[in-house]
Amino acid sequence: MPKPIIHDVTPVEAPQIQAGGRGPTPPQAPGGPDRDDWDRWPQGSRGPREKLRRYRLLVAAILVAIFFFFIAITSAYVIRQNTTVLDTRTNEMVNNWRPIHLPPVLWINTILLLVSSLTIELARRQMFREPQATQEWLGMGSPTRSRSLPWLGITLILGLGFLAGQVIAWRELNAQGVYLAANPSGAFFFILTGAHALHLIGGVCALLWAATVSVRRTRLEQRQIVVDVSAWYWHGMGALWAYIFAVLYWVR
Amino acid sequence: MTVATERSHFPGRLRRIFSTDHQVIGLQYFFLALAAGLIGMLLSLLMRIHIVWPDAHFPLIGALKPESYLGVMTIHATMMVFFVLSTVPQNGFGNILLPAQIGARAMAFPRINAAGFWLTCLSFLIMTASLFATGGAPSAGWTQYPPLSAIKDPGAGQGVGVDLWLISIGIFCLASTMGALNPIVTTLRARAEGMHLMRMPLTVWSWLVTAFMSLLAFSVLLAAAVLLFCDRNYGSSFFVPGLVMVNGHLLQHSGGSPLLWQHLFWFFGHPEVYLAILPGMGLTSHLLSTFSRRPVFGYAGMVYSTLAIGALGFVVWGHHMFVSGMNPFAGLAFSALTLVIAVPSSVKTFNWLATLWRGRILFTTPMLFSIGFVSLFITGGLTGPMLAQPQLDVYLHDTYFVVAHFHMIMGMAAVFGIFAATYFWFPKMFGKMMNEPLGKAHFWMSFLGAYATFVPMHFLGLAGHPRRYSQIAGSAQYLQPLLPLQRFITYAAIVLMAGQLLFLINLFWSIFYGCRSPQNPWKATTLEWEEFADDEKIIVHRGPYEFSPGEKDFLTQSEPEGERAGI
């Protein structure tokens, strides 16, 4: 049973001495549930930043989980690379790890992904520039959209380029005789790069979603959130690739 | 209506099933865990009967073969560890209570929440199906140690069953990660005004820490499960060493390391133990305070010890691997770190006892179960430091001593926490009260049953009785004198299980015919017992355990009067 909204200021009543009672209702601002009185709004939409901060924390938590997935595999990788196994033919402990020659295309891919991190950051910042956001809030066109969409598009192309480059790298390795089912070094390589590519495809979906939301007539706040969240996820994928590539490069 | 709880993202009738309301999701977790718990319990009954009467014929199954025994054991453990202990204390009661206890009205991301539950449900169905897989249920134990689990068809119970097990656990990991997102974001970003971190109920603290642990631990298990799945199905060699002969032919794998699996698995597995017990610790603190009408002794100490247990839980996994051939120096480090966990655990235990000390204790059913939790936690916890010493563990490893240890602490103590929470928050879940005399009978049967079942297992272990043996009659000579003790354990286990029938009867009878509960039946102080209008602003004025502050019995957190400095 919702309580009636009190429209005028009521003086604070004397405290009621009764166990379990709720006490007096706190005084409320005059004018009832005004749009400007953020306190009267449901949680999660009090003030323009509250929702954004929740979504950012969500993405941070998701990225932590994803990073731990990869930290688990890379630490197994490092340990396995240093492990000797018993060769029963010679009865000696040997390290049968066969180092991989990393395909040079991986360097190009790395550059593509790092540049894409810059472009998505530009798209993200366009969403929060004050003059454009104010203009849009006043109902005068949608400048944030026209300023951020091109950067989103460029990021998308760079991301797809990275994925294509990864496929080229896999083909090259297959030609060298490195497979998932061969030496553990290859198995780890394919698992790490494959799982990263899957996560990056998730990022591509997020970018497509951000672009769709930007094109459709949605509220500025929602567009800001979608672009912001996709951008942070994309940064996370870039950092993750840098980490994976560093491990693959230095621990061979 | 602007409140998010009333919103649903699904059309029509589906809305009732695929609800995004956190309380509905919490109840769904509760009933899922109930189903899993019943399956797990029936499987343990099969095992107990088979151990002492190996020729017993069961309806529909016939006599249990040794490999079926191992399958039953694996699924029993998986059901209990994953689908009971990892779901209901955290996601079940967390969903039902967490938003209300911090004055948030709803979880921050309802759709992620619902998706988490339905993935858990899917995972549960796949796991149940693996029990009936062709080639037998997965039989490598809930730890699925390779190389046995990594090779297709070395024997019964290593075929499709293990693949289903891995798929199910993979989905469960995703679901648990999704389930952990909401408690984190909601607790850190959606608390009511005045609900400072150090004013949160200890239940909320434990859910928060547990959520962080799930986020990290389940990601690692997912990684391990993916690698093992590749080993089984795509010919990779992460865990299978070279030159393994199985059934007379040489495997194509080469160069994997079975130890890697153990490291990855226990890096998940040990935090898992704590994420099963931490919510129980939180709600035990909560209930002990409520029913002794005293503030929690050392609130800050409780918070910091929860954080310490959460952090230490990640650096002790090696104590499961003392006999694995790991470097002995690493074993020493893991042993020392494990013994350190006794410190925050003791802080908690002494704070619980100090909370009870000179309290006006009300022996209601939830209180009895909370005291039972403390008792079982101490009994089960004391064998922890013994097993944490490598030289003792070499003898006790893989004996019934370990079985007794983890059933006492992780099994029984955590389950007592679940029962305490059910009896305590039943009015919040169904608006009714549970039957007290029946509840007390349930408590005493469970309490005595638990001790009678698991204390003798310590002696089996000390006598060198290995775990996971499907039968002892007619096998090793030195085990023969232990048969009477095994028989006693089976009788005790049957009493313990019969006690759970009382719970089932009480639960369903009370849902339909229980008497209506008053708004705040236990005279508790936290926000979930108060009703707020949809557009009312929730303001918190004080900490969660204001019992006997001066003349009054208690002050709720939202009560503005009687504010004192420093509270």
GROMACS .gro file of N, CA and C in nm, chain A residues 49-174:
model
  378
   49ARG      N    1   2.472   1.025  -1.343
   49ARG     CA    2   2.591   0.940  -1.341
   49ARG      C    3   2.568   0.807  -1.269
   50GLU      N    4   2.458   0.796  -1.195
   50GLU     CA    5   2.443   0.678  -1.109
   50GLU      C    6   2.441   0.548  -1.189
   51LYS      N    7   2.363   0.548  -1.297
   51LYS     CA    8   2.352   0.429  -1.378
   51LYS      C    9   2.485   0.397  -1.446
   52LEU      N   10   2.549   0.502  -1.496
   52LEU     CA   11   2.676   0.484  -1.565
   52LEU      C   12   2.778   0.418  -1.473
   53ARG      N   13   2.782   0.465  -1.348
   53ARG     CA   14   2.881   0.410  -1.256
   53ARG      C   15   2.852   0.263  -1.229
   54ARG      N   16   2.725   0.226  -1.223
   54ARG     CA   17   2.692   0.084  -1.204
   54ARG      C   18   2.740  -0.001  -1.321
   55TYR      N   19   2.715   0.050  -1.442
   55TYR     CA   20   2.755  -0.028  -1.559
   55TYR      C   21   2.906  -0.040  -1.567
   56ARG      N   22   2.976   0.069  -1.529
   56ARG     CA   23   3.122   0.062  -1.533
   56ARG      C   24   3.173  -0.044  -1.435
   57LEU      N   25   3.113  -0.048  -1.316
   57LEU     CA   26   3.156  -0.149  -1.218
   57LEU      C   27   3.128  -0.289  -1.271
   58LEU      N   28   3.013  -0.302  -1.339
   58LEU     CA   29   2.978  -0.433  -1.397
   58LEU      C   30   3.085  -0.477  -1.496
   59VAL      N   31   3.124  -0.386  -1.585
   59VAL     CA   32   3.225  -0.423  -1.685
   59VAL      C   33   3.357  -0.453  -1.616
   60ALA      N   34   3.392  -0.375  -1.514
   60ALA     CA   35   3.516  -0.402  -1.442
   60ALA      C   36   3.513  -0.542  -1.384
   61ALA      N   37   3.401  -0.582  -1.324
   61ALA     CA   38   3.391  -0.715  -1.263
   61ALA      C   39   3.402  -0.823  -1.370
   62ILE      N   40   3.335  -0.802  -1.484
   62ILE     CA   41   3.342  -0.901  -1.592
   62ILE      C   42   3.486  -0.914  -1.640
   63LEU      N   43   3.555  -0.799  -1.654
   63LEU     CA   44   3.693  -0.804  -1.703
   63LEU      C   45   3.783  -0.877  -1.604
   64VAL      N   46   3.759  -0.856  -1.474
   64VAL     CA   47   3.839  -0.928  -1.374
   64VAL      C   48   3.822  -1.079  -1.392
   65ALA      N   49   3.698  -1.122  -1.412
   65ALA     CA   50   3.672  -1.265  -1.429
   65ALA      C   51   3.742  -1.316  -1.554
   66ILE      N   52   3.733  -1.239  -1.664
   66ILE     CA   53   3.795  -1.283  -1.789
   66ILE      C   54   3.947  -1.289  -1.773
   67PHE      N   55   4.004  -1.188  -1.707
   67PHE     CA   56   4.148  -1.188  -1.688
   67PHE      C   57   4.191  -1.310  -1.607
   68PHE      N   58   4.112  -1.347  -1.507
   68PHE     CA   59   4.152  -1.463  -1.428
   68PHE      C   60   4.148  -1.590  -1.510
   69PHE      N   61   4.053  -1.598  -1.602
   69PHE     CA   62   4.048  -1.713  -1.693
   69PHE      C   63   4.181  -1.725  -1.767
   70PHE      N   64   4.231  -1.611  -1.818
   70PHE     CA   65   4.354  -1.616  -1.896
   70PHE      C   66   4.477  -1.628  -1.808
   71ILE      N   67   4.471  -1.568  -1.689
   71ILE     CA   68   4.586  -1.583  -1.598
   71ILE      C   69   4.602  -1.731  -1.563
   72ALA      N   70   4.491  -1.802  -1.544
   72ALA     CA   71   4.498  -1.945  -1.513
   72ALA      C   72   4.570  -2.018  -1.625
   73ILE      N   73   4.529  -1.991  -1.750
   73ILE     CA   74   4.588  -2.066  -1.861
   73ILE      C   75   4.734  -2.025  -1.881
   74THR      N   76   4.764  -1.895  -1.869
   74THR     CA   77   4.903  -1.854  -1.892
   74THR      C   78   4.994  -1.907  -1.781
   75SER      N   79   4.944  -1.914  -1.658
   75SER     CA   80   5.034  -1.967  -1.554
   75SER      C   81   5.057  -2.116  -1.577
   76ALA      N   82   4.954  -2.187  -1.624
   76ALA     CA   83   4.975  -2.326  -1.661
   76ALA      C   84   5.079  -2.334  -1.774
   77TYR      N   85   5.070  -2.240  -1.866
   77TYR     CA   86   5.163  -2.234  -1.980
   77TYR      C   87   5.306  -2.218  -1.931
   78VAL      N   88   5.326  -2.121  -1.841
   78VAL     CA   89   5.463  -2.094  -1.794
   78VAL      C   90   5.517  -2.215  -1.719
   79ILE      N   91   5.433  -2.274  -1.634
   79ILE     CA   92   5.479  -2.390  -1.556
   79ILE      C   93   5.510  -2.507  -1.649
   80ARG      N   94   5.421  -2.531  -1.744
   80ARG     CA   95   5.442  -2.644  -1.836
   80ARG      C   96   5.569  -2.625  -1.918
   81GLN      N   97   5.598  -2.500  -1.956
   81GLN     CA   98   5.715  -2.473  -2.038
   81GLN      C   99   5.842  -2.511  -1.964
   82ASN      N  100   5.838  -2.503  -1.829
   82ASN     CA  101   5.957  -2.532  -1.749
   82ASN      C  102   5.959  -2.673  -1.693
   83THR      N  103   5.860  -2.754  -1.731
   83THR     CA  104   5.850  -2.886  -1.670
   83THR      C  105   5.924  -2.990  -1.754
   84THR      N  106   5.991  -3.080  -1.684
   84THR     CA  107   6.049  -3.194  -1.755
   84THR      C  108   5.960  -3.315  -1.733
   85VAL      N  109   5.955  -3.400  -1.833
   85VAL     CA  110   5.875  -3.521  -1.820
   85VAL      C  111   5.967  -3.642  -1.842
   86LEU      N  112   5.922  -3.754  -1.790
   86LEU     CA  113   6.005  -3.875  -1.800
   86LEU      C  114   5.991  -3.934  -1.939
   87ASP      N  115   6.104  -3.953  -2.002
   87ASP     CA  116   6.105  -4.023  -2.131
   87ASP      C  117   6.135  -4.170  -2.102
   88THR      N  118   6.036  -4.257  -2.119
   88THR     CA  119   6.054  -4.395  -2.075
   88THR      C  120   6.148  -4.472  -2.166
   89ARG      N  121   6.175  -4.419  -2.286
   89ARG     CA  122   6.266  -4.491  -2.374
   89ARG      C  123   6.409  -4.478  -2.324
   90THR      N  124   6.445  -4.356  -2.277
   90THR     CA  125   6.581  -4.334  -2.229
   90THR      C  126   6.588  -4.329  -2.078
   91ASN      N  127   6.469  -4.330  -2.012
   91ASN     CA  128   6.463  -4.318  -1.867
   91ASN      C  129   6.527  -4.189  -1.815
   92GLU      N  130   6.514  -4.084  -1.893
   92GLU     CA  131   6.568  -3.956  -1.849
   92GLU      C  132   6.456  -3.853  -1.843
   93MET      N  133   6.478  -3.753  -1.758
   93MET     CA  134   6.383  -3.644  -1.754
   93MET      C  135   6.417  -3.547  -1.866
   94VAL      N  136   6.325  -3.525  -1.956
   94VAL     CA  137   6.352  -3.435  -2.068
   94VAL      C  138   6.242  -3.330  -2.076
   95ASN      N  139   6.278  -3.218  -2.134
   95ASN     CA  140   6.176  -3.117  -2.162
   95ASN      C  141   6.143  -3.125  -2.310
   96ASN      N  142   6.024  -3.175  -2.339
   96ASN     CA  143   5.988  -3.197  -2.480
   96ASN      C  144   5.910  -3.079  -2.539
   97TRP      N  145   5.922  -2.964  -2.476
   97TRP     CA  146   5.853  -2.843  -2.523
   97TRP      C  147   5.917  -2.794  -2.652
   98ARG      N  148   5.839  -2.783  -2.758
   98ARG     CA  149   5.895  -2.734  -2.885
   98ARG      C  150   5.853  -2.589  -2.905
   99PRO      N  151   5.949  -2.493  -2.900
   99PRO     CA  152   5.911  -2.352  -2.911
   99PRO      C  153   5.845  -2.322  -3.046
  100ILE      N  154   5.756  -2.225  -3.044
  100ILE     CA  155   5.684  -2.188  -3.166
  100ILE      C  156   5.753  -2.067  -3.228
  101HIS      N  157   5.762  -2.066  -3.362
  101HIS     CA  158   5.805  -1.943  -3.429
  101HIS      C  159   5.680  -1.860  -3.453
  102LEU      N  160   5.669  -1.752  -3.378
  102LEU     CA  161   5.547  -1.672  -3.388
  102LEU      C  162   5.537  -1.611  -3.528
  103PRO      N  163   5.423  -1.624  -3.596
  103PRO     CA  164   5.408  -1.563  -3.728
  103PRO      C  165   5.420  -1.410  -3.718
  104PRO      N  166   5.492  -1.347  -3.812
  104PRO     CA  167   5.513  -1.202  -3.803
  104PRO      C  168   5.383  -1.123  -3.809
  105VAL      N  169   5.277  -1.184  -3.869
  105VAL     CA  170   5.151  -1.111  -3.883
  105VAL      C  171   5.095  -1.073  -3.745
  106LEU      N  172   5.139  -1.144  -3.641
  106LEU     CA  173   5.090  -1.112  -3.506
  106LEU      C  174   5.129  -0.970  -3.465
  107TRP      N  175   5.246  -0.924  -3.515
  107TRP     CA  176   5.286  -0.786  -3.481
  107TRP      C  177   5.188  -0.687  -3.540
  108ILE      N  178   5.150  -0.712  -3.667
  108ILE     CA  179   5.053  -0.622  -3.732
  108ILE      C  180   4.922  -0.624  -3.654
  109ASN      N  181   4.878  -0.746  -3.617
  109ASN     CA  182   4.754  -0.758  -3.541
  109ASN      C  183   4.760  -0.678  -3.413
  110THR      N  184   4.875  -0.688  -3.345
  110THR     CA  185   4.890  -0.616  -3.218
  110THR      C  186   4.874  -0.467  -3.240
  111ILE      N  187   4.940  -0.417  -3.345
  111ILE     CA  188   4.930  -0.273  -3.373
  111ILE      C  189   4.786  -0.236  -3.404
  112LEU      N  190   4.718  -0.318  -3.485
  112LEU     CA  191   4.578  -0.292  -3.519
  112LEU      C  192   4.494  -0.278  -3.392
  113LEU      N  193   4.513  -0.372  -3.301
  113LEU     CA  194   4.428  -0.374  -3.182
  113LEU      C  195   4.460  -0.255  -3.091
  114LEU      N  196   4.588  -0.221  -3.081
  114LEU     CA  197   4.623  -0.107  -2.995
  114LEU      C  198   4.569   0.023  -3.054
  115VAL      N  199   4.576   0.037  -3.188
  115VAL     CA  200   4.521   0.157  -3.251
  115VAL      C  201   4.370   0.161  -3.231
  116SER      N  202   4.307   0.043  -3.239
  116SER     CA  203   4.161   0.041  -3.223
  116SER      C  204   4.121   0.086  -3.083
  117SER      N  205   4.210   0.062  -2.987
  117SER     CA  206   4.182   0.109  -2.852
  117SER      C  207   4.178   0.262  -2.849
  118LEU      N  208   4.269   0.323  -2.927
  118LEU     CA  209   4.269   0.470  -2.935
  118LEU      C  210   4.140   0.521  -3.000
  119THR      N  211   4.100   0.456  -3.111
  119THR     CA  212   3.982   0.508  -3.182
  119THR      C  213   3.856   0.492  -3.098
  120ILE      N  214   3.845   0.381  -3.025
  120ILE     CA  215   3.724   0.365  -2.944
  120ILE      C  216   3.724   0.465  -2.830
  121GLU      N  217   3.843   0.499  -2.783
  121GLU     CA  218   3.850   0.600  -2.677
  121GLU      C  219   3.801   0.735  -2.730
  122LEU      N  220   3.836   0.765  -2.857
  122LEU     CA  221   3.787   0.890  -2.917
  122LEU      C  222   3.635   0.887  -2.927
  123ALA      N  223   3.581   0.771  -2.970
  123ALA     CA  224   3.435   0.760  -2.978
  123ALA      C  225   3.372   0.779  -2.842
  124ARG      N  226   3.434   0.721  -2.740
  124ARG     CA  227   3.378   0.730  -2.605
  124ARG      C  228   3.379   0.875  -2.557
  125ARG      N  229   3.491   0.944  -2.584
  125ARG     CA  230   3.500   1.081  -2.532
  125ARG      C  231   3.402   1.174  -2.603
  126GLN      N  232   3.374   1.143  -2.731
  126GLN     CA  233   3.277   1.228  -2.802
  126GLN      C  234   3.141   1.226  -2.734
  127MET      N  235   3.109   1.114  -2.669
  127MET     CA  236   2.977   1.101  -2.606
  127MET      C  237   2.965   1.190  -2.484
  128PHE      N  238   3.077   1.230  -2.427
  128PHE     CA  239   3.070   1.303  -2.301
  128PHE      C  240   3.113   1.449  -2.315
  129ARG      N  241   3.138   1.496  -2.438
  129ARG     CA  242   3.179   1.636  -2.453
  129ARG      C  243   3.063   1.727  -2.417
  130GLU      N  244   3.091   1.821  -2.328
  130GLU     CA  245   2.982   1.897  -2.268
  130GLU      C  246   2.902   1.981  -2.369
  131PRO      N  247   2.967   2.056  -2.460
  131PRO     CA  248   2.885   2.140  -2.549
  131PRO      C  249   2.787   2.057  -2.631
  132GLN      N  250   2.836   1.943  -2.686
  132GLN     CA  251   2.749   1.862  -2.771
  132GLN      C  252   2.639   1.796  -2.688
  133ALA      N  253   2.677   1.746  -2.570
  133ALA     CA  254   2.578   1.680  -2.486
  133ALA      C  255   2.468   1.778  -2.446
  134THR      N  256   2.508   1.901  -2.411
  134THR     CA  257   2.409   2.001  -2.373
  134THR      C  258   2.317   2.033  -2.491
  135GLN      N  259   2.381   2.049  -2.608
  135GLN     CA  260   2.303   2.079  -2.728
  135GLN      C  261   2.198   1.971  -2.751
  136GLU      N  262   2.241   1.849  -2.734
  136GLU     CA  263   2.150   1.738  -2.758
  136GLU      C  264   2.040   1.733  -2.651
  137TRP      N  265   2.081   1.762  -2.527
  137TRP     CA  266   1.986   1.759  -2.416
  137TRP      C  267   1.878   1.865  -2.439
  138LEU      N  268   1.917   1.978  -2.505
  138LEU     CA  269   1.821   2.083  -2.533
  138LEU      C  270   1.734   2.050  -2.654
  139GLY      N  271   1.761   1.936  -2.717
  139GLY     CA  272   1.679   1.895  -2.831
  139GLY      C  273   1.725   1.955  -2.962
  140MET      N  274   1.849   1.999  -2.970
  140MET     CA  275   1.898   2.060  -3.094
  140MET      C  276   1.986   1.960  -3.166
  141GLY      N  277   1.924   1.865  -3.236
  141GLY     CA  278   2.001   1.769  -3.315
  141GLY      C  279   2.071   1.667  -3.228
  142SER      N  280   2.156   1.588  -3.293
  142SER     CA  281   2.229   1.488  -3.216
  142SER      C  282   2.375   1.490  -3.257
  143PRO      N  283   2.450   1.590  -3.215
  143PRO     CA  284   2.590   1.602  -3.257
  143PRO      C  285   2.678   1.491  -3.201
  144THR      N  286   2.644   1.437  -3.083
  144THR     CA  287   2.731   1.332  -3.028
  144THR      C  288   2.731   1.212  -3.121
  145ARG      N  289   2.615   1.186  -3.181
  145ARG     CA  290   2.606   1.069  -3.269
  145ARG      C  291   2.696   1.085  -3.389
  146SER      N  292   2.683   1.199  -3.457
  146SER     CA  293   2.761   1.216  -3.579
  146SER      C  294   2.910   1.225  -3.549
  147ARG      N  295   2.945   1.264  -3.426
  147ARG     CA  296   3.087   1.273  -3.394
  147ARG      C  297   3.145   1.138  -3.350
  148SER      N  298   3.062   1.053  -3.289
  148SER     CA  299   3.120   0.929  -3.235
  148SER      C  300   3.105   0.812  -3.332
  149LEU      N  301   3.001   0.815  -3.416
  149LEU     CA  302   2.977   0.699  -3.504
  149LEU      C  303   3.096   0.666  -3.594
  150PRO      N  304   3.159   0.765  -3.657
  150PRO     CA  305   3.273   0.729  -3.744
  150PRO      C  306   3.383   0.657  -3.668
  151TRP      N  307   3.411   0.702  -3.545
  151TRP     CA  308   3.516   0.636  -3.468
  151TRP      C  309   3.477   0.493  -3.433
  152LEU      N  310   3.348   0.474  -3.402
  152LEU     CA  311   3.300   0.338  -3.376
  152LEU      C  312   3.322   0.250  -3.499
  153GLY      N  313   3.289   0.305  -3.616
  153GLY     CA  314   3.304   0.230  -3.741
  153GLY      C  315   3.449   0.192  -3.764
  154ILE      N  316   3.540   0.289  -3.742
  154ILE     CA  317   3.683   0.260  -3.763
  154ILE      C  318   3.729   0.150  -3.666
  155THR      N  319   3.683   0.159  -3.541
  155THR     CA  320   3.720   0.057  -3.443
  155THR      C  321   3.673  -0.081  -3.487
  156LEU      N  322   3.551  -0.083  -3.537
  156LEU     CA  323   3.493  -0.210  -3.582
  156LEU      C  324   3.579  -0.270  -3.693
  157ILE      N  325   3.619  -0.186  -3.790
  157ILE     CA  326   3.700  -0.236  -3.902
  157ILE      C  327   3.835  -0.287  -3.850
  158LEU      N  328   3.896  -0.209  -3.759
  158LEU     CA  329   4.025  -0.252  -3.704
  158LEU      C  330   4.009  -0.384  -3.629
  159GLY      N  331   3.900  -0.398  -3.554
  159GLY     CA  332   3.876  -0.522  -3.479
  159GLY      C  333   3.861  -0.640  -3.572
  160LEU      N  334   3.784  -0.621  -3.681
  160LEU     CA  335   3.766  -0.730  -3.777
  160LEU      C  336   3.899  -0.762  -3.845
  161GLY      N  337   3.977  -0.657  -3.869
  161GLY     CA  338   4.110  -0.678  -3.927
  161GLY      C  339   4.196  -0.764  -3.836
  162PHE      N  340   4.189  -0.736  -3.706
  162PHE     CA  341   4.265  -0.817  -3.609
  162PHE      C  342   4.223  -0.964  -3.618
  163LEU      N  343   4.089  -0.985  -3.621
  163LEU     CA  344   4.041  -1.125  -3.625
  163LEU      C  345   4.088  -1.194  -3.753
  164ALA      N  346   4.081  -1.123  -3.865
  164ALA     CA  347   4.128  -1.181  -3.991
  164ALA      C  348   4.276  -1.214  -3.980
  165GLY      N  349   4.352  -1.123  -3.920
  165GLY     CA  350   4.496  -1.146  -3.902
  165GLY      C  351   4.523  -1.268  -3.816
  166GLN      N  352   4.440  -1.288  -3.713
  166GLN     CA  353   4.458  -1.406  -3.629
  166GLN      C  354   4.435  -1.533  -3.709
  167VAL      N  355   4.333  -1.531  -3.796
  167VAL     CA  356   4.307  -1.649  -3.879
  167VAL      C  357   4.428  -1.677  -3.968
  168ILE      N  358   4.487  -1.569  -4.023
  168ILE     CA  359   4.608  -1.588  -4.106
  168ILE      C  360   4.719  -1.652  -4.024
  169ALA      N  361   4.735  -1.602  -3.901
  169ALA     CA  362   4.841  -1.657  -3.814
  169ALA      C  363   4.817  -1.805  -3.787
  170TRP      N  364   4.691  -1.843  -3.761
  170TRP     CA  365   4.661  -1.985  -3.736
  170TRP      C  366   4.694  -2.070  -3.857
  171ARG      N  367   4.657  -2.018  -3.977
  171ARG     CA  368   4.686  -2.094  -4.099
  171ARG      C  369   4.836  -2.115  -4.114
  172GLU      N  370   4.913  -2.007  -4.089
  172GLU     CA  371   5.059  -2.017  -4.103
  172GLU      C  372   5.115  -2.124  -4.010
  173LEU      N  373   5.063  -2.122  -3.886
  173LEU     CA  374   5.113  -2.220  -3.789
  173LEU      C  375   5.075  -2.361  -3.831
  174ASN      N  376   4.953  -2.377  -3.883
  174ASN     CA  377   4.912  -2.510  -3.931
  174ASN      C  378   5.006  -2.557  -4.041
   0.00000   0.00000   0.00000
